Coordinates of C-alpha atoms in Angstrom, one line a residue:
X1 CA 0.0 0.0 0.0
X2 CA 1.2 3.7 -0.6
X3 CA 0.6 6.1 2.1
X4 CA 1.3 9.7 2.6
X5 CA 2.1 10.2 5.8
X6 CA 1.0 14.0 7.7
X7 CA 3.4 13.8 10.7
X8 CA 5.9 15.1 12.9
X9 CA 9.3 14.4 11.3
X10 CA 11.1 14.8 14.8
X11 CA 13.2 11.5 14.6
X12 CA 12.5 10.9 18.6
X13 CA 8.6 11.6 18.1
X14 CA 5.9 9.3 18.5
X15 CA 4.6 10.5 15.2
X16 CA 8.0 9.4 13.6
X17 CA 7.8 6.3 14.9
X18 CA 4.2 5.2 13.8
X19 CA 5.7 6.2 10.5
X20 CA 8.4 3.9 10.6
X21 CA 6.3 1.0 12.0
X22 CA 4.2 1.6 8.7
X23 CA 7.0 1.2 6.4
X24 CA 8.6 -2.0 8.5
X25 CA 5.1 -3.7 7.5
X26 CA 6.2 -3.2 4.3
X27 CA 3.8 -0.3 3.2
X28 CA 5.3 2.3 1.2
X29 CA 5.4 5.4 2.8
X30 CA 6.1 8.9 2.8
X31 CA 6.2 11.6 5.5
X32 CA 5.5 15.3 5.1
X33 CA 5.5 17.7 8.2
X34 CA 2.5 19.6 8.5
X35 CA 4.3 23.0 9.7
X36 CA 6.4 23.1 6.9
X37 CA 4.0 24.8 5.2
X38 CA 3.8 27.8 7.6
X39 CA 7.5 27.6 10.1
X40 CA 7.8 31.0 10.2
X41 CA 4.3 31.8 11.8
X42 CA 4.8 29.0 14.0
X43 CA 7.9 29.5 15.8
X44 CA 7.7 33.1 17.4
X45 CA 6.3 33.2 20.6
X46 CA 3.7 35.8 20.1
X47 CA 2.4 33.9 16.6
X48 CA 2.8 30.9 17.7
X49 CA 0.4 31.6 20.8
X50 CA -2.2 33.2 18.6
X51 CA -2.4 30.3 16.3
X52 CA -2.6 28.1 19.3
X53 CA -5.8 29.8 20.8
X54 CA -7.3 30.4 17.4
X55 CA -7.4 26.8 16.5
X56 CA -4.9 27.6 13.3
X57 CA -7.7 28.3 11.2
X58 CA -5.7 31.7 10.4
X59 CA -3.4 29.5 8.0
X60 CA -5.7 27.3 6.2
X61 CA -5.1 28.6 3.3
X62 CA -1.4 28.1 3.2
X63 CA -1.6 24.6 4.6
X64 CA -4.2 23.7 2.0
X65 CA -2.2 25.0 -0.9
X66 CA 1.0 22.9 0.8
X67 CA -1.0 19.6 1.3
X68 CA -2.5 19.4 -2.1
X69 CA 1.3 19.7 -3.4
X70 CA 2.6 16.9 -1.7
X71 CA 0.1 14.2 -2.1
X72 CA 0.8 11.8 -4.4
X73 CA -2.0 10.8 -6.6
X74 CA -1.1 7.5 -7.1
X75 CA -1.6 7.0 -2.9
X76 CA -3.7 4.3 -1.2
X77 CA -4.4 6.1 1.3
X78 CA -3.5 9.6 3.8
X79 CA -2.5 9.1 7.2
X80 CA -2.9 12.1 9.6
X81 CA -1.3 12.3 12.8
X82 CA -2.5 14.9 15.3
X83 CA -4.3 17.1 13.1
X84 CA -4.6 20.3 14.9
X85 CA -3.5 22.0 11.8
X86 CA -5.5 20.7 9.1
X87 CA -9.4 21.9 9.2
X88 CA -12.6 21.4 6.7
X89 CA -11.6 23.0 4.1
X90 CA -7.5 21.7 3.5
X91 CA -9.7 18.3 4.0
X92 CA -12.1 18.3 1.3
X93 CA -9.3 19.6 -0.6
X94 CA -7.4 16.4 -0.1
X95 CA -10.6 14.1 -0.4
X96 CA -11.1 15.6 -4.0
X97 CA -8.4 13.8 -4.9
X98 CA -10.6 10.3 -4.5
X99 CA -7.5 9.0 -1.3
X100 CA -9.1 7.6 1.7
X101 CA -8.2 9.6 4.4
X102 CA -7.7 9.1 8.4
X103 CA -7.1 11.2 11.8
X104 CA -5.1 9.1 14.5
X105 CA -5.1 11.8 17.4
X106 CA -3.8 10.2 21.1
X107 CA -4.6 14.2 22.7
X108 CA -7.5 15.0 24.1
X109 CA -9.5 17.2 21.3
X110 CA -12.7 17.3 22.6
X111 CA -11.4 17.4 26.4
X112 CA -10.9 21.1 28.0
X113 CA -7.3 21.4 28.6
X114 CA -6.0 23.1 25.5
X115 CA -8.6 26.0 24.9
X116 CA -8.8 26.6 21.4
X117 CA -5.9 24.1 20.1
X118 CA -8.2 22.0 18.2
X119 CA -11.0 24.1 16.8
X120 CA -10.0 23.3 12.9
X121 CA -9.3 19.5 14.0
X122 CA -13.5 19.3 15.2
X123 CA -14.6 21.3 12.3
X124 CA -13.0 18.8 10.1
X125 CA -14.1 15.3 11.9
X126 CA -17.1 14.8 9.3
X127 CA -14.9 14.8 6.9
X128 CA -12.2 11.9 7.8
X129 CA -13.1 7.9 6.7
X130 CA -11.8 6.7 9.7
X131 CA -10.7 8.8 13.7
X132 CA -8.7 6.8 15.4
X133 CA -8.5 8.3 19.3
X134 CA -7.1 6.5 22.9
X135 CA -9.8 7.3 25.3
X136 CA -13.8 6.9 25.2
X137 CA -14.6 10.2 25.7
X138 CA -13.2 10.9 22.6
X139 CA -14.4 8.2 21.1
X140 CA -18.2 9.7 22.3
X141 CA -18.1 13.5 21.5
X142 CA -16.0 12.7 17.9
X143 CA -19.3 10.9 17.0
X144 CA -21.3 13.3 18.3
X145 CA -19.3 16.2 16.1
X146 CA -20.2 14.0 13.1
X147 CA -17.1 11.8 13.0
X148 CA -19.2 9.1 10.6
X149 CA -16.5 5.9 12.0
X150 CA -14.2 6.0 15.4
X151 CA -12.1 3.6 16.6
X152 CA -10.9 3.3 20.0
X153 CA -7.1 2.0 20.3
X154 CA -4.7 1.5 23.1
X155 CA -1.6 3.8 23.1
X156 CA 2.0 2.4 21.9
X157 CA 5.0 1.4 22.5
X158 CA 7.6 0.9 19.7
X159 CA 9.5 -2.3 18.6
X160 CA 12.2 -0.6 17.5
X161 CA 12.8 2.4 19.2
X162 CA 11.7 1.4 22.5
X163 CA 14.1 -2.2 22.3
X164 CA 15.8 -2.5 25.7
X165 CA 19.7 -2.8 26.1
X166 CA 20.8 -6.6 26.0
X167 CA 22.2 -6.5 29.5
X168 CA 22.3 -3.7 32.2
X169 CA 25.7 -3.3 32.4
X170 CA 25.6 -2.1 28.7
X171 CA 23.3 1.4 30.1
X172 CA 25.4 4.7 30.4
X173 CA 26.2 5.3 34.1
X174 CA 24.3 9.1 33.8
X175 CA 20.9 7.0 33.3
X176 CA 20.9 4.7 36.4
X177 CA 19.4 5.7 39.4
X178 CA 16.5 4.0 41.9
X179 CA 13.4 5.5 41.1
X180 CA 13.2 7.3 37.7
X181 CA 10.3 10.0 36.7
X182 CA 10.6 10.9 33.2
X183 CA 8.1 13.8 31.7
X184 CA 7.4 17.5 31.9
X185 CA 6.4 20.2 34.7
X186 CA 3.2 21.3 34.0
X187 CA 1.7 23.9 35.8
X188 CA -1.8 23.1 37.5
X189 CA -0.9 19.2 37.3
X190 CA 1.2 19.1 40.9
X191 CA 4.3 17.0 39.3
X192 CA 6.5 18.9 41.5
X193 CA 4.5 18.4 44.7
X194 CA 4.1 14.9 43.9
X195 CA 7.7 13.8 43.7
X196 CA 9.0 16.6 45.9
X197 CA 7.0 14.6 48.7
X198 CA 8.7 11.4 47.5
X199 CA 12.3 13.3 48.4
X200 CA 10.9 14.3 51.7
X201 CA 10.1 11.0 52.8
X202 CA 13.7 9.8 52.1
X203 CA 13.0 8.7 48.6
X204 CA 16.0 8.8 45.7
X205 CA 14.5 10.3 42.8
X206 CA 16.0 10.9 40.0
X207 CA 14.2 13.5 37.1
X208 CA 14.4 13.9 33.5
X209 CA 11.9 16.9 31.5
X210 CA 11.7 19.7 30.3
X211 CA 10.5 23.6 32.1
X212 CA 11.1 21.6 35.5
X213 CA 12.6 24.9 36.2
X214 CA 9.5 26.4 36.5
X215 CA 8.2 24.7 39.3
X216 CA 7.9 27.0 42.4
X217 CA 9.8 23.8 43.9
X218 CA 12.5 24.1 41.8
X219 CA 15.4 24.8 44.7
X220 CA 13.9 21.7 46.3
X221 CA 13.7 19.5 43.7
X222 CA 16.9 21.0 41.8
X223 CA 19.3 18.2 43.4
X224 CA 17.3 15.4 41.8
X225 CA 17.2 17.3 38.9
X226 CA 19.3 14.5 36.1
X227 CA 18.5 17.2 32.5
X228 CA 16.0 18.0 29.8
X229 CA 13.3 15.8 27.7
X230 CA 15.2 12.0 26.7
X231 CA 15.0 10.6 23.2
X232 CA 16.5 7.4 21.8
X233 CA 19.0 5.5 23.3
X234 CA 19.1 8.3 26.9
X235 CA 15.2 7.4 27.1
X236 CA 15.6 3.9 27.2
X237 CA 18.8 3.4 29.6
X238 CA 16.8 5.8 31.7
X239 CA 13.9 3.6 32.1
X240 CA 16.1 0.4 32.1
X241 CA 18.6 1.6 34.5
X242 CA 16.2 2.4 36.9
X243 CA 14.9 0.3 39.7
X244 CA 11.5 1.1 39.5
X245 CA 9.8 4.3 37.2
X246 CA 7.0 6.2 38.2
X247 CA 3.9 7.1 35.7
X248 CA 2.2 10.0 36.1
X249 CA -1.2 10.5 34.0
X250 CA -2.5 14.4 32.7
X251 CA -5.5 14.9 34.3
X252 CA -6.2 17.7 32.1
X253 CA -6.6 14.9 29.3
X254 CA -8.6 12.8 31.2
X255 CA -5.9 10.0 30.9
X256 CA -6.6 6.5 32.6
X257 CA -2.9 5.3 30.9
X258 CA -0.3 7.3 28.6
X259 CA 2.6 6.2 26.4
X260 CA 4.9 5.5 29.6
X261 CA 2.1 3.2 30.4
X262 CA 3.2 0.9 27.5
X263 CA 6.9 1.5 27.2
X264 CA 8.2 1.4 30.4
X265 CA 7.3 -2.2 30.9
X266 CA 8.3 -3.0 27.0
X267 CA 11.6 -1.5 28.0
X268 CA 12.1 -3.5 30.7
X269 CA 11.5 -1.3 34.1
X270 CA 9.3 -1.5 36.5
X271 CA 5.7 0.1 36.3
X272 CA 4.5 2.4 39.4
X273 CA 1.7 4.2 38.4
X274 CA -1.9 5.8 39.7
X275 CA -4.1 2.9 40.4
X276 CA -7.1 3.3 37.2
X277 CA -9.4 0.8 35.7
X278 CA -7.1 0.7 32.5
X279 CA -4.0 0.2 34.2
X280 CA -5.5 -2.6 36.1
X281 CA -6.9 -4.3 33.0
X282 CA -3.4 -4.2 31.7
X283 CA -1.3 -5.6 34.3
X284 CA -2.5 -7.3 37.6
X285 CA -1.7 -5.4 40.3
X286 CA 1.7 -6.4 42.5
X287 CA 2.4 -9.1 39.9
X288 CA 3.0 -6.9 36.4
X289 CA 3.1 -3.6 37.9
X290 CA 2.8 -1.4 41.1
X291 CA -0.1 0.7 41.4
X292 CA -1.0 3.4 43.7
X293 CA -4.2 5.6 44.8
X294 CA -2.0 8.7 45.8
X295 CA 1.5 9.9 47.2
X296 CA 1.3 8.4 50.4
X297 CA 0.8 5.1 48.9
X298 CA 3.1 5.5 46.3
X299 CA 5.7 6.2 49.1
X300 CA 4.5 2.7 50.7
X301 CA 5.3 0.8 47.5
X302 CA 8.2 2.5 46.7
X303 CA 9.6 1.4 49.4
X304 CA 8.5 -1.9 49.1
X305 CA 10.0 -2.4 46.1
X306 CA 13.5 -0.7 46.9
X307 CA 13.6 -3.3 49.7
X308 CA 13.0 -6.4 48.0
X309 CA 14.9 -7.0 45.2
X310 CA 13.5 -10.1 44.4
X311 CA 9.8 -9.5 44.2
X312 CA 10.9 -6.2 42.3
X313 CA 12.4 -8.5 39.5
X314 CA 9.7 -10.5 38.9
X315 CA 7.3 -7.7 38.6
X316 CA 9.1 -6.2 36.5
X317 CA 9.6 -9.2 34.3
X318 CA 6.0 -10.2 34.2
X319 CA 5.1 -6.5 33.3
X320 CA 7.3 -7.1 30.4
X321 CA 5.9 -10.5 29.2
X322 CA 2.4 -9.1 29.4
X323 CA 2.7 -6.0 27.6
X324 CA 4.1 -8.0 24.9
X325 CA 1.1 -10.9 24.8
X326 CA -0.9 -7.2 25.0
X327 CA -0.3 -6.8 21.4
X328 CA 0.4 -3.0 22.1
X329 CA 3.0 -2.2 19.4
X330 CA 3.0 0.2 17.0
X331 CA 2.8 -2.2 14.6
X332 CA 0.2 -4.1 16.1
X333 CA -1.8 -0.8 16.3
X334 CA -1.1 0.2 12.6
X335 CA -2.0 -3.2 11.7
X336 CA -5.4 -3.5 13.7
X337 CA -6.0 0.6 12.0
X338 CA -5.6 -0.9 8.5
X339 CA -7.9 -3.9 9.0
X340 CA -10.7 -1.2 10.2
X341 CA -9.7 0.2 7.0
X342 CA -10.8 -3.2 4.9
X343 CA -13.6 -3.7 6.7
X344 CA -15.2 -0.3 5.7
X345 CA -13.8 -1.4 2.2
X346 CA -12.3 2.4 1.7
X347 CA -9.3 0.8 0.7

């Protein structure tokens, strides 16, 4: 199958890597990045916040003119990934051309969080064959903003790009540590406070993210403080390295599991996470991963596991067996997207 790809092109994204999964299946594929068509407007602060809040619909136009360029129209199929930028009328544009085409979006679009991010995303929903979204909240209000097919689809990890290291001792010393937390201060979600109670109670964390600097905690936390966002090889040997990793979920997009919630225990470390009904459908509790209903509990199993090394290993190496009989791959998820594809016989 040909497919034109609408992604990030960030070699460490998770757009990237869906890409790549496509074209190990032995698709043929291509991959355009979206802001191409309008860098400039995109990249200073004051623009860039505009287009934010008004949805992008300010550069249609350009984007349009851009996607219509690059689609080959010989393709199977279009592939869009995220889709904030692309609206109604850079769709129909696109469907003209007689290509099947589908959103796969793991935000939160119809959720609150992010203002006016998405307004040219829910204009267009009527428009795509297929939505492919993570949560069923999405999977409710796309419908009900016309989206005429939705499937639901667990997050991902990647075969590739998440394989673990063939042995410990082959993971840079600067990525071990006890308990890892890998992600970003956000303000309003209480990261900081979290994991700054974690250090209080005598707990070695070790963090990775970016703006962590922001935190009003910062002077406390600063000590624990390992550098910016991970990527390749650093991501993995951080997760690897560590003894056991906490998960943390947004609750500005209504998460009940994220990407960490697949790839940590693909990667080989051990899960510690906020106790929720699709984390526990996932792994049983205490036998494939470690689950918590808030800090002070978290603080209880941390512990725990710190202090017995041998129930901490097989954890950890259950939660890697299951996550792999899971069928949670990006290739598994491309495949089972594809198939909903056939069935609907747009392809």
């Amino acid at each position: 199958m040909t497919i034109v790809y609408i992604g990030d092109t960030n070699p460490s994204s998770t757009a990237f890597h869906r890409f790549l999964a496509l074209k190990r299946l032995g698709h043929r594929v291509t991959i355009y990045n979206p802001q191409e068509a309008c860098q400039g407007d995109l990249q200073g602060f004051l623009s860039a916040k505009i287009h934010f809040r008004t949805g992008y619909q300010l550069l249609q136009n350009r984007i349009g003119k851009w996607l219509t360029g690059v689609i080959d129209k010989t393709a199977d199929l279009v592939w869009v990934d995220s889709g904030e930028l692309i609206g109604p009328s850079v769709l129909k544009k696109v469907k003209a051309t007689g290509v099947p085409v589908i959103l796969y979006n793991v935000d939160d679009p119809t959720g609150p969080r992010d203002g006016g991010r998405f307004k040219s995303l829910l204009k267009a929903l009527p428009f795509y064959d297929l939505v492919v979204v993570v949560r069923p909240e999405t999977e409710r209000e796309c419908r009900q903003l016309g989206a005429s097919k939705v499937l639901r689809v667990c997050r991902s990890y990647d075969e590739v790009a998440h394989k673990p290291y063939d042995t410990i001792d082959e993971i840079p010393a600067q990525f071990r540590s006890e308990i890892a937390f890998i992600g970003t201060w956000m303000r309003y979600e209480k990261r900081d406070e979290f994991l700054l109670k974690l250090i209080q109670n005598g707990l070695p964390v070790a963090i990775w993210g970016d703006r962590w600097q922001k935190s009003p905690h910062w002077n406390a936390l600063k000590d624990h403080y390992r550098g910016g966002a991970l990527g390749g090889r650093g991501y993995v040997g951080a997760i690897q390295g560590a003894k056991l990793c906490i998960g943390m979920l947004s609750k500005g997009n209504r998460d009940l599991h994220t990407q960490r919630s697949l790839e940590i225990p693909f990667i080989g470390g051990l899960f510690c996470a906020e106790r929720t009904a699709e984390h526990t459908a996932m792994y049983r509790e205490d036998v494939e991963a470690v689950f918590w209903k808030d800090v002070d509990e978290c603080i209880v199993k941390c512990r725990e596991m710190l202090a017995d090394e041998q129930k901490r290993e097989s954890i950890r190496l259950a939660g890697m067996r299951r996550v792999r009989e899971n069928k949670v791959g990006n290739e598994d998820i491309c495949t089972q997207i594809l198939a909903e594809l056939e069935i609907h016989q747009l392809i």
